[in-house]
Short mmCIF file of N, CA, C and O and ligand atoms in Angstrom, two decimals:
data_model
loop_
_atom_site.label_atom_id
_atom_site.label_comp_id
_atom_site.label_asym_id
_atom_site.label_seq_id
_atom_site.Cartn_x
_atom_site.Cartn_y
_atom_site.Cartn_z
N MET N 1 0.59 -0.96 0.08
CA MET N 1 -0.17 -0.21 0.18
C MET N 1 1.10 1.01 -0.07
O MET N 1 1.85 1.13 0.59
N THR N 2 0.35 2.26 -0.16
CA THR N 2 1.19 3.80 -0.32
C THR N 2 1.51 4.03 0.67
O THR N 2 0.49 4.25 1.78
N ASN N 3 2.41 4.69 0.73
CA ASN N 3 2.93 5.24 2.38
C ASN N 3 2.28 7.02 2.33
O ASN N 3 2.47 7.26 0.86
N GLU N 4 1.55 7.00 3.06
CA GLU N 4 0.71 8.19 2.96
C GLU N 4 1.22 9.51 3.73
O GLU N 4 0.44 10.46 4.03
N THR N 5 2.42 9.47 3.99
CA THR N 5 3.21 10.49 4.80
C THR N 5 3.20 11.92 4.50
O THR N 5 3.15 12.97 5.25
N ALA N 6 3.02 12.02 2.90
CA ALA N 6 3.26 13.36 2.58
C ALA N 6 2.52 14.17 2.98
O ALA N 6 1.16 14.08 3.32
N GLY N 7 2.69 15.34 3.55
CA GLY N 7 1.79 16.35 3.94
C GLY N 7 1.45 15.79 5.35
O GLY N 7 0.61 16.97 6.24
N ASN N 8 2.15 15.10 5.82
CA ASN N 8 1.75 14.49 7.23
C ASN N 8 0.12 14.51 7.48
O ASN N 8 -0.16 13.97 8.97
N THR N 9 -0.38 14.10 6.50
CA THR N 9 -2.04 13.97 6.46
C THR N 9 -2.14 12.13 5.84
O THR N 9 -2.02 12.57 5.24
N THR N 10 -3.63 12.04 6.56
CA THR N 10 -3.78 10.58 5.90
C THR N 10 -5.34 10.83 5.91
O THR N 10 -6.21 11.52 6.85
N LEU N 11 -6.00 9.36 6.01
CA LEU N 11 -7.77 9.28 5.58
C LEU N 11 -8.50 9.51 7.18
O LEU N 11 -9.50 10.23 7.35
N PHE N 12 -7.13 9.08 8.26
CA PHE N 12 -7.39 9.33 9.66
C PHE N 12 -7.86 10.43 10.09
O PHE N 12 -8.43 10.76 11.08
N THR N 13 -6.72 11.80 9.40
CA THR N 13 -6.75 13.03 9.70
C THR N 13 -8.14 13.32 9.38
O THR N 13 -9.07 14.27 9.90
N LYS N 14 -8.42 13.02 8.17
CA LYS N 14 -10.31 13.52 7.32
C LYS N 14 -11.23 13.27 8.86
O LYS N 14 -11.67 13.08 8.36
N ILE N 15 -11.17 11.49 9.30
CA ILE N 15 -12.01 11.72 9.95
C ILE N 15 -12.07 11.86 11.48
O ILE N 15 -13.24 12.36 11.43
N ILE N 16 -10.60 12.49 11.32
CA ILE N 16 -10.73 13.19 12.84
C ILE N 16 -11.25 14.41 12.79
O ILE N 16 -12.36 15.16 13.46
N ASN N 17 -11.07 15.23 11.07
CA ASN N 17 -11.99 16.31 10.89
C ASN N 17 -13.17 16.40 10.48
O ASN N 17 -13.98 16.87 9.84
N ARG N 18 -13.39 15.33 10.65
CA ARG N 18 -15.26 14.55 10.03
C ARG N 18 -15.25 15.12 8.64
O ARG N 18 -16.23 15.47 8.14
N GLU N 19 -14.01 14.99 7.73
CA GLU N 19 -14.04 15.13 6.55
C GLU N 19 -14.87 13.96 5.92
O GLU N 19 -15.65 13.85 4.76
N ILE N 20 -14.53 12.86 6.34
CA ILE N 20 -15.53 11.93 5.94
C ILE N 20 -16.22 10.41 7.06
O ILE N 20 -15.41 11.14 8.42
N PRO N 21 -16.88 10.55 7.00
CA PRO N 21 -17.57 9.96 7.88
C PRO N 21 -16.88 8.19 8.78
O PRO N 21 -16.45 7.56 7.85
N ALA N 22 -17.09 8.07 9.73
CA ALA N 22 -17.09 6.85 10.57
C ALA N 22 -17.80 6.34 11.74
O ALA N 22 -18.25 7.20 12.28
N ASP N 23 -17.78 5.28 12.18
CA ASP N 23 -18.42 4.51 13.33
C ASP N 23 -17.65 5.02 14.97
O ASP N 23 -16.71 4.04 14.88
N ILE N 24 -17.49 6.23 14.99
CA ILE N 24 -16.42 6.61 16.35
C ILE N 24 -17.36 6.32 17.82
O ILE N 24 -18.75 6.58 18.04
N VAL N 25 -16.57 5.88 18.36
CA VAL N 25 -16.84 4.98 19.93
C VAL N 25 -16.62 5.75 20.75
O VAL N 25 -17.18 5.20 22.29
N TYR N 26 -15.44 6.56 20.48
CA TYR N 26 -15.13 7.51 21.84
C TYR N 26 -14.27 8.86 21.35
O TYR N 26 -13.64 8.49 19.88
N GLU N 27 -14.54 9.51 22.10
CA GLU N 27 -13.33 10.63 21.65
C GLU N 27 -13.22 11.13 22.75
O GLU N 27 -13.69 11.74 23.40
N ASP N 28 -11.55 11.94 22.87
CA ASP N 28 -11.60 12.82 23.91
C ASP N 28 -10.31 13.89 22.87
O ASP N 28 -10.45 14.18 22.28
N GLU N 29 -9.97 15.00 23.69
CA GLU N 29 -8.70 15.77 23.58
C GLU N 29 -7.43 14.91 22.59
O GLU N 29 -7.21 15.90 21.89
N HIS N 30 -7.37 14.08 23.38
CA HIS N 30 -6.08 13.85 22.39
C HIS N 30 -6.42 11.92 21.25
O HIS N 30 -5.35 11.68 20.61
N ALA N 31 -7.29 11.42 21.74
CA ALA N 31 -7.33 10.41 20.73
C ALA N 31 -8.97 10.18 20.16
O ALA N 31 -9.71 11.22 20.92
N LEU N 32 -8.74 9.48 19.10
CA LEU N 32 -10.22 9.06 18.77
C LEU N 32 -10.59 7.89 18.41
O LEU N 32 -9.18 7.02 18.02
N ALA N 33 -11.61 7.03 18.67
CA ALA N 33 -11.66 5.58 18.25
C ALA N 33 -12.91 5.21 17.47
O ALA N 33 -13.87 5.85 17.63
N PHE N 34 -12.96 4.67 16.45
CA PHE N 34 -13.84 4.36 15.48
C PHE N 34 -13.66 2.97 14.99
O PHE N 34 -12.69 2.33 14.81
N ARG N 35 -14.81 1.82 14.32
CA ARG N 35 -15.13 1.22 14.18
C ARG N 35 -14.44 0.96 12.45
O ARG N 35 -14.71 1.68 11.54
N ASP N 36 -13.43 -0.18 12.76
CA ASP N 36 -12.83 -0.63 11.67
C ASP N 36 -13.46 -0.94 10.07
O ASP N 36 -14.68 -1.63 10.58
N ILE N 37 -13.22 -0.47 9.39
CA ILE N 37 -15.20 -0.49 8.12
C ILE N 37 -14.12 -1.82 7.86
O ILE N 37 -15.14 -2.24 6.96
N ASN N 38 -13.36 -2.11 7.47
CA ASN N 38 -13.44 -4.19 7.30
C ASN N 38 -12.35 -4.75 8.51
O ASN N 38 -11.51 -5.26 8.43
N PRO N 39 -14.18 -5.02 9.50
CA PRO N 39 -13.24 -5.68 10.81
C PRO N 39 -12.94 -7.05 10.62
O PRO N 39 -13.58 -7.85 10.11
N GLN N 40 -11.78 -7.53 11.55
CA GLN N 40 -11.19 -8.65 11.61
C GLN N 40 -11.94 -9.57 12.78
O GLN N 40 -11.36 -10.79 13.09
N ALA N 41 -13.05 -9.22 12.58
CA ALA N 41 -13.31 -9.75 14.47
C ALA N 41 -14.46 -8.87 14.32
O ALA N 41 -14.63 -8.24 14.32
N PRO N 42 -15.20 -10.19 15.72
CA PRO N 42 -16.41 -9.53 15.53
C PRO N 42 -17.01 -7.94 15.95
O PRO N 42 -17.35 -6.63 16.10
N VAL N 43 -15.69 -7.48 16.83
CA VAL N 43 -15.52 -6.13 17.50
C VAL N 43 -13.74 -6.01 17.30
O VAL N 43 -12.97 -6.04 17.34
N HIS N 44 -13.96 -4.34 16.18
CA HIS N 44 -12.92 -4.26 15.79
C HIS N 44 -12.50 -3.06 15.59
O HIS N 44 -13.57 -1.91 14.75
N VAL N 45 -12.04 -1.92 16.08
CA VAL N 45 -11.87 -0.42 16.85
C VAL N 45 -10.35 -0.10 16.50
O VAL N 45 -9.44 -0.96 16.82
N LEU N 46 -10.39 1.12 15.93
CA LEU N 46 -9.30 1.43 15.38
C LEU N 46 -9.11 2.62 16.74
O LEU N 46 -9.55 3.42 16.78
N ILE N 47 -7.94 3.06 17.44
CA ILE N 47 -7.94 4.05 18.64
C ILE N 47 -6.74 4.63 18.26
O ILE N 47 -5.28 3.98 17.67
N ILE N 48 -7.02 5.87 17.75
CA ILE N 48 -5.50 6.90 17.39
C ILE N 48 -5.40 7.99 18.01
O ILE N 48 -6.02 8.31 18.41
N PRO N 49 -4.28 8.38 17.74
CA PRO N 49 -3.93 9.67 18.50
C PRO N 49 -4.36 10.50 17.71
O PRO N 49 -4.48 10.65 16.16
N LYS N 50 -5.17 12.16 18.22
CA LYS N 50 -5.06 13.13 16.93
C LYS N 50 -4.05 13.64 16.17
O LYS N 50 -3.70 14.00 15.45
N LYS N 51 -3.00 14.00 17.01
CA LYS N 51 -1.41 14.19 16.60
C LYS N 51 -0.93 13.63 15.39
O LYS N 51 -0.92 11.53 15.72
N PRO N 52 -1.11 13.48 14.61
CA PRO N 52 -0.69 12.41 13.40
C PRO N 52 1.01 11.90 12.97
O PRO N 52 1.81 12.61 12.44
N ILE N 53 1.43 10.74 13.81
CA ILE N 53 2.68 10.36 14.15
C ILE N 53 2.40 9.00 13.00
O ILE N 53 1.63 8.51 13.12
N ALA N 54 3.38 8.97 11.82
CA ALA N 54 3.45 8.02 10.91
C ALA N 54 3.48 6.95 11.12
O ALA N 54 2.44 5.74 10.96
N THR N 55 4.39 6.91 11.80
CA THR N 55 4.26 4.69 12.28
C THR N 55 5.08 4.96 13.56
O THR N 55 5.36 5.72 14.26
N ILE N 56 5.28 3.38 14.19
CA ILE N 56 5.83 3.57 15.33
C ILE N 56 7.38 4.18 15.09
O ILE N 56 7.87 4.90 16.20
N ASN N 57 8.31 3.99 14.37
CA ASN N 57 9.52 4.52 14.02
C ASN N 57 9.53 6.31 14.33
O ASN N 57 10.64 6.63 14.73
N ASP N 58 8.30 6.68 14.23
CA ASP N 58 8.51 8.22 14.37
C ASP N 58 8.02 8.64 15.43
O ASP N 58 7.80 9.78 16.01
N ILE N 59 7.81 8.25 16.65
CA ILE N 59 7.12 8.01 17.95
C ILE N 59 8.52 7.91 18.88
O ILE N 59 9.80 7.80 18.57
N THR N 60 8.50 9.56 19.65
CA THR N 60 9.57 10.22 20.29
C THR N 60 9.06 10.12 22.09
O THR N 60 7.82 9.72 22.24
N GLU N 61 10.09 10.68 22.54
CA GLU N 61 9.89 10.51 23.89
C GLU N 61 9.05 11.06 24.51
O GLU N 61 8.13 11.03 25.50
N ASP N 62 8.79 12.35 23.64
CA ASP N 62 7.42 13.07 23.95
C ASP N 62 6.55 12.83 23.60
O ASP N 62 5.26 13.48 24.39
N ASP N 63 6.21 11.75 23.25
CA ASP N 63 4.76 10.80 22.59
C ASP N 63 5.04 9.68 23.92
O ASP N 63 3.38 8.83 23.69
N ARG N 64 5.49 9.86 24.60
CA ARG N 64 5.12 8.62 25.45
C ARG N 64 3.82 8.44 26.20
O ARG N 64 2.97 7.73 26.41
N GLU N 65 3.40 9.66 27.12
CA GLU N 65 2.14 10.06 27.60
C GLU N 65 0.78 9.64 26.45
O GLU N 65 0.16 8.79 26.80
N LEU N 66 1.32 10.45 25.23
CA LEU N 66 -0.02 10.04 24.15
C LEU N 66 -0.04 8.51 23.89
O LEU N 66 -1.34 8.15 23.85
N VAL N 67 1.06 8.09 23.75
CA VAL N 67 0.90 6.76 23.16
C VAL N 67 0.20 5.34 24.61
O VAL N 67 -0.26 4.61 24.28
N GLY N 68 0.83 5.84 26.12
CA GLY N 68 0.41 5.23 26.90
C GLY N 68 -1.46 5.85 26.95
O GLY N 68 -1.95 4.77 27.34
N HIS N 69 -1.79 6.62 26.83
CA HIS N 69 -3.38 6.97 26.37
C HIS N 69 -4.12 6.22 25.88
O HIS N 69 -5.06 6.24 26.06
N LEU N 70 -3.52 6.07 24.69
CA LEU N 70 -4.03 4.90 23.78
C LEU N 70 -4.74 3.37 24.39
O LEU N 70 -5.50 3.04 23.86
N TYR N 71 -3.36 3.31 25.16
CA TYR N 71 -4.31 1.92 26.05
C TYR N 71 -5.17 1.84 26.89
O TYR N 71 -5.65 1.42 26.89
N VAL N 72 -4.73 3.07 27.57
CA VAL N 72 -5.85 3.71 28.50
C VAL N 72 -6.95 3.31 28.09
O VAL N 72 -8.47 3.15 28.62
N VAL N 73 -7.21 3.99 26.76
CA VAL N 73 -8.66 4.04 26.03
C VAL N 73 -8.90 2.72 25.30
O VAL N 73 -10.17 2.59 25.42
N ALA N 74 -7.93 1.95 25.14
CA ALA N 74 -8.09 0.66 25.06
C ALA N 74 -8.89 -0.16 26.30
O ALA N 74 -10.09 -0.88 25.83
N ALA N 75 -8.52 -0.22 27.49
CA ALA N 75 -8.95 -0.40 27.88
C ALA N 75 -10.11 -0.24 29.15
O ALA N 75 -10.57 -0.70 29.02
N LYS N 76 -10.50 1.27 28.56
CA LYS N 76 -11.75 1.56 29.01
C LYS N 76 -13.11 1.12 27.98
O LYS N 76 -14.36 0.54 28.54
N LEU N 77 -12.47 0.62 26.85
CA LEU N 77 -13.62 0.40 26.21
C LEU N 77 -13.69 -1.30 25.73
O LEU N 77 -14.65 -1.40 25.57
N ALA N 78 -12.57 -1.81 26.51
CA ALA N 78 -12.91 -3.38 26.43
C ALA N 78 -13.90 -3.50 28.20
O ALA N 78 -14.84 -4.45 28.21
N VAL N 79 -13.63 -2.41 28.97
CA VAL N 79 -15.04 -2.66 29.60
C VAL N 79 -16.11 -2.15 29.17
O VAL N 79 -17.32 -2.91 29.80
N GLN N 80 -16.12 -0.88 28.62
CA GLN N 80 -17.80 -0.34 28.05
C GLN N 80 -17.97 -1.64 27.13
O GLN N 80 -19.26 -1.49 27.18
N PHE N 81 -17.47 -1.92 26.48
CA PHE N 81 -17.89 -3.12 25.31
C PHE N 81 -18.20 -4.40 26.07
O PHE N 81 -18.56 -5.24 25.55
N GLY N 82 -17.45 -4.58 27.31
CA GLY N 82 -17.83 -6.07 28.08
C GLY N 82 -16.98 -7.03 27.93
O GLY N 82 -17.12 -8.69 27.77
N PHE N 83 -15.83 -7.00 26.98
CA PHE N 83 -14.71 -8.04 27.10
C PHE N 83 -13.83 -7.89 27.54
O PHE N 83 -12.84 -8.48 27.42
N ALA N 84 -13.47 -7.51 28.48
CA ALA N 84 -12.25 -7.14 29.43
C ALA N 84 -12.21 -8.29 30.03
O ALA N 84 -10.81 -9.04 30.14
N LYS N 85 -12.57 -9.13 30.94
CA LYS N 85 -12.40 -10.12 31.51
C LYS N 85 -11.93 -11.48 30.34
O LYS N 85 -11.08 -12.05 30.75
N ALA N 86 -13.10 -11.59 29.28
CA ALA N 86 -12.84 -12.57 28.50
C ALA N 86 -11.92 -12.75 27.61
O ALA N 86 -11.13 -13.49 27.05
N GLY N 87 -11.14 -11.38 27.22
CA GLY N 87 -9.90 -11.14 26.55
C GLY N 87 -9.89 -10.09 25.40
O GLY N 87 -11.08 -10.25 24.89
N TYR N 88 -9.05 -9.65 25.15
CA TYR N 88 -8.84 -9.67 23.75
C TYR N 88 -7.67 -9.27 23.32
O TYR N 88 -6.72 -9.39 23.67
N ARG N 89 -7.42 -8.39 21.65
CA ARG N 89 -5.84 -8.23 21.57
C ARG N 89 -5.76 -6.95 21.12
O ARG N 89 -6.94 -6.03 20.14
N VAL N 90 -4.63 -6.12 21.74
CA VAL N 90 -4.58 -4.87 21.09
C VAL N 90 -3.08 -4.87 20.08
O VAL N 90 -2.29 -5.25 20.53
N VAL N 91 -3.16 -4.63 19.10
CA VAL N 91 -2.22 -4.41 17.57
C VAL N 91 -1.80 -3.50 17.03
O VAL N 91 -2.61 -2.81 17.33
N MET N 92 -0.51 -2.94 17.21
CA MET N 92 -0.01 -1.73 16.09
C MET N 92 0.83 -2.50 15.25
O MET N 92 2.05 -2.95 15.73
N ASN N 93 0.77 -2.04 13.69
CA ASN N 93 1.29 -2.42 12.82
C ASN N 93 2.22 -1.38 12.38
O ASN N 93 2.04 -0.40 12.18
N CYS N 94 3.47 -2.10 12.07
CA CYS N 94 4.62 -0.92 11.73
C CYS N 94 5.12 -1.43 10.39
O CYS N 94 5.63 -2.40 9.71
N ASN N 95 5.00 -0.33 9.37
CA ASN N 95 5.41 -0.73 7.88
C ASN N 95 5.14 -1.94 7.57
O ASN N 95 3.81 -2.72 7.72
N GLU N 96 5.81 -1.78 5.80
CA GLU N 96 4.93 -3.54 4.84
C GLU N 96 5.36 -4.45 6.05
O GLU N 96 4.43 -5.12 6.07
N ASP N 97 5.96 -4.87 6.03
CA ASP N 97 6.12 -6.30 7.41
C ASP N 97 5.22 -6.67 8.42
O ASP N 97 4.68 -7.08 8.52
N GLY N 98 5.20 -5.07 8.47
CA GLY N 98 4.13 -5.47 9.83
C GLY N 98 2.93 -5.41 9.43
O GLY N 98 1.35 -5.20 10.50
N GLY N 99 2.70 -4.84 7.85
CA GLY N 99 1.15 -5.04 7.65
C GLY N 99 0.73 -3.54 7.96
O GLY N 99 -0.79 -3.29 7.43
N GLN N 100 1.07 -2.57 8.16
CA GLN N 100 0.48 -1.36 8.00
C GLN N 100 0.31 -0.72 6.63
O GLN N 100 0.77 -0.64 6.10
N SER N 101 -1.01 -0.37 6.21
CA SER N 101 -1.29 0.31 5.30
C SER N 101 -1.86 1.85 5.64
O SER N 101 -2.28 2.47 4.44
N VAL N 102 -2.22 2.14 6.74
CA VAL N 102 -2.52 3.71 6.95
C VAL N 102 -1.26 4.41 7.24
O VAL N 102 -1.00 3.53 8.82
N TYR N 103 -0.68 5.43 7.62
CA TYR N 103 0.40 6.03 8.17
C TYR N 103 0.30 7.22 8.82
O TYR N 103 0.61 8.41 9.04
N HIS N 104 -0.90 6.72 9.82
CA HIS N 104 -1.01 7.55 11.18
C HIS N 104 -1.34 6.39 12.20
O HIS N 104 -2.28 5.57 11.85
N ILE N 105 -0.39 6.06 13.65
CA ILE N 105 -0.41 5.11 14.38
C ILE N 105 -1.72 5.30 14.54
O ILE N 105 -2.63 5.83 15.05
N HIS N 106 -2.15 3.59 15.13
CA HIS N 106 -3.45 2.94 15.37
C HIS N 106 -2.91 1.89 16.24
O HIS N 106 -2.47 1.61 15.79
N LEU N 107 -4.00 1.93 17.19
CA LEU N 107 -3.80 0.47 17.86
C LEU N 107 -5.82 -0.34 17.18
O LEU N 107 -6.47 0.24 16.86
N HIS N 108 -4.89 -1.27 17.10
CA HIS N 108 -6.23 -2.59 16.80
C HIS N 108 -6.54 -2.98 17.80
O HIS N 108 -5.89 -3.23 18.60
N LEU N 109 -8.23 -2.76 18.36
CA LEU N 109 -8.26 -3.35 19.82
C LEU N 109 -9.58 -4.62 18.81
O LEU N 109 -10.17 -3.99 18.14
N LEU N 110 -8.92 -5.83 19.29
CA LEU N 110 -9.68 -6.94 18.47
C LEU N 110 -10.60 -7.91 19.73
O LEU N 110 -9.91 -7.99 20.37
N ALA N 111 -11.67 -7.99 19.65
CA ALA N 111 -12.21 -9.45 20.67
C ALA N 111 -13.44 -9.36 19.73
O ALA N 111 -14.17 -9.47 18.92
N GLY N 112 -14.19 -10.39 20.87
CA GLY N 112 -15.32 -11.19 20.60
C GLY N 112 -15.18 -12.49 19.74
O GLY N 112 -16.29 -13.16 19.26
N VAL N 113 -13.52 -13.11 19.37
CA VAL N 113 -13.49 -14.14 18.98
C VAL N 113 -12.28 -15.09 20.33
O VAL N 113 -11.33 -13.99 20.48
N THR N 114 -11.69 -15.72 19.80
CA THR N 114 -10.33 -16.51 20.51
C THR N 114 -10.18 -16.43 19.57
O THR N 114 -9.46 -17.01 18.41
N MET N 115 -8.51 -15.60 19.69
CA MET N 115 -7.78 -15.53 19.13
C MET N 115 -6.38 -16.43 18.55
O MET N 115 -6.22 -17.52 19.21
N GLY N 116 -5.99 -16.29 17.55
CA GLY N 116 -4.50 -17.18 17.22
C GLY N 116 -3.43 -16.83 17.47
O GLY N 116 -3.21 -15.61 17.73
N TRP N 117 -2.18 -17.99 17.58
CA TRP N 117 -1.51 -17.46 17.75
C TRP N 117 -0.61 -18.23 16.78
O TRP N 117 -0.26 -19.47 17.15
N PRO N 118 0.84 -18.17 15.97
CA PRO N 118 1.17 -16.51 15.60
C PRO N 118 0.73 -15.80 14.39
O PRO N 118 -0.21 -16.08 14.24
N PRO N 119 0.85 -14.27 15.14
CA PRO N 119 -0.42 -13.57 13.83
C PRO N 119 0.15 -13.53 12.54
O PRO N 119 -0.08 -12.58 12.23
N PHE N 120 0.91 -14.65 11.61
CA PHE N 120 0.84 -14.02 10.11
C PHE N 120 0.96 -15.55 9.77
O PHE N 120 0.53 -16.83 10.08
N ALA N 121 0.69 -15.43 8.73
CA ALA N 121 0.27 -16.24 7.55
C ALA N 121 1.28 -16.94 6.71
O ALA N 121 1.30 -18.22 7.07
N ASN N 122 2.05 -16.49 6.68
CA ASN N 122 3.52 -17.10 5.88
C ASN N 122 4.70 -16.93 6.83
O ASN N 122 4.99 -16.41 7.50
N HIS N 123 4.89 -18.73 7.37
CA HIS N 123 5.57 -19.28 8.05
C HIS N 123 7.26 -19.39 7.85
O HIS N 123 8.50 -19.58 8.44
N GLN N 124 7.24 -18.34 6.16
CA GLN N 124 8.77 -18.47 5.72
C GLN N 124 9.49 -17.41 6.29
O GLN N 124 9.14 -16.52 5.86
N PRO N 125 10.55 -17.77 7.34
CA PRO N 125 10.93 -16.44 7.99
C PRO N 125 12.55 -15.61 6.72
O PRO N 125 12.58 -16.54 5.96
N LYS N 126 11.97 -14.42 6.99
CA LYS N 126 12.68 -13.37 5.48
C LYS N 126 14.26 -13.55 6.46
O LYS N 126 14.56 -14.22 7.23
N GLN N 127 15.36 -13.71 5.38
CA GLN N 127 16.79 -13.00 5.71
C GLN N 127 16.78 -12.02 6.12
O GLN N 127 16.82 -10.72 5.39
N VAL N 128 17.08 -11.77 7.49
CA VAL N 128 17.16 -10.32 8.80
C VAL N 128 18.99 -10.22 8.96
O VAL N 128 19.58 -11.34 9.09
P1 5GP J 201 -2.97 -0.97 8.92
O1 5GP J 201 -3.26 -1.61 8.01
O2 5GP J 201 -2.27 0.25 8.57
O3 5GP J 201 -2.74 -1.16 10.26
O4 5GP J 201 -4.92 -0.77 9.58
C1 5GP J 201 -5.25 0.32 9.01
C2 5GP J 201 -6.56 -0.11 9.06
O5 5GP J 201 -7.46 0.78 8.88
C3 5GP J 201 -6.98 -1.34 8.43
O6 5GP J 201 -7.96 -2.30 9.19
C4 5GP J 201 -8.29 -1.03 7.64
O7 5GP J 201 -9.16 -1.51 7.18
C5 5GP J 201 -9.18 0.47 8.02
N1 5GP J 201 -9.32 1.36 7.08
C6 5GP J 201 -9.24 1.78 5.81
N2 5GP J 201 -9.30 2.68 5.64
C7 5GP J 201 -10.81 3.22 6.24
C8 5GP J 201 -11.87 4.20 6.50
O8 5GP J 201 -12.12 5.02 5.91
N3 5GP J 201 -12.58 3.75 7.54
C9 5GP J 201 -12.10 3.20 8.46
N4 5GP J 201 -13.00 3.16 9.41
N5 5GP J 201 -11.51 2.40 8.55
C10 5GP J 201 -10.39 2.02 7.51
#
């Protein structure tokens, strides 16, 4: 997929600015959460910072609280949706091998099904 960092905006900025619609389930000063358009589990919510950080590689010390806050939101939503005790998965993909397609960091909050492990389809390791 295309790296959309040009101008530091992606379609997620448009969702924050209400320029394109989304099923928003949570919002505060620093974060927004909305349902994934192509859900991979019965519950699939994306939790994003309002600050557009492209990838995990671009997270700095200054972002520590903000990134931690995304997990606080995930935990709150798990209680609100009622799957905190049963369990869930929170994942952030990074770049091509990590499966990232939108270059504005986001937590995937996945629940409502028993997860598998490991989370990759191709078991052939790359030369690293
Ligand atoms: P990534 O592949 O970057 O880890 O995750 C991006 C996610 O954004 C994907 O799960 C994809 O389905 C979701 N997505 C892409 N475009 C839209 C959109 O316009 N609206 C919503 N709600 N989700 C989107």
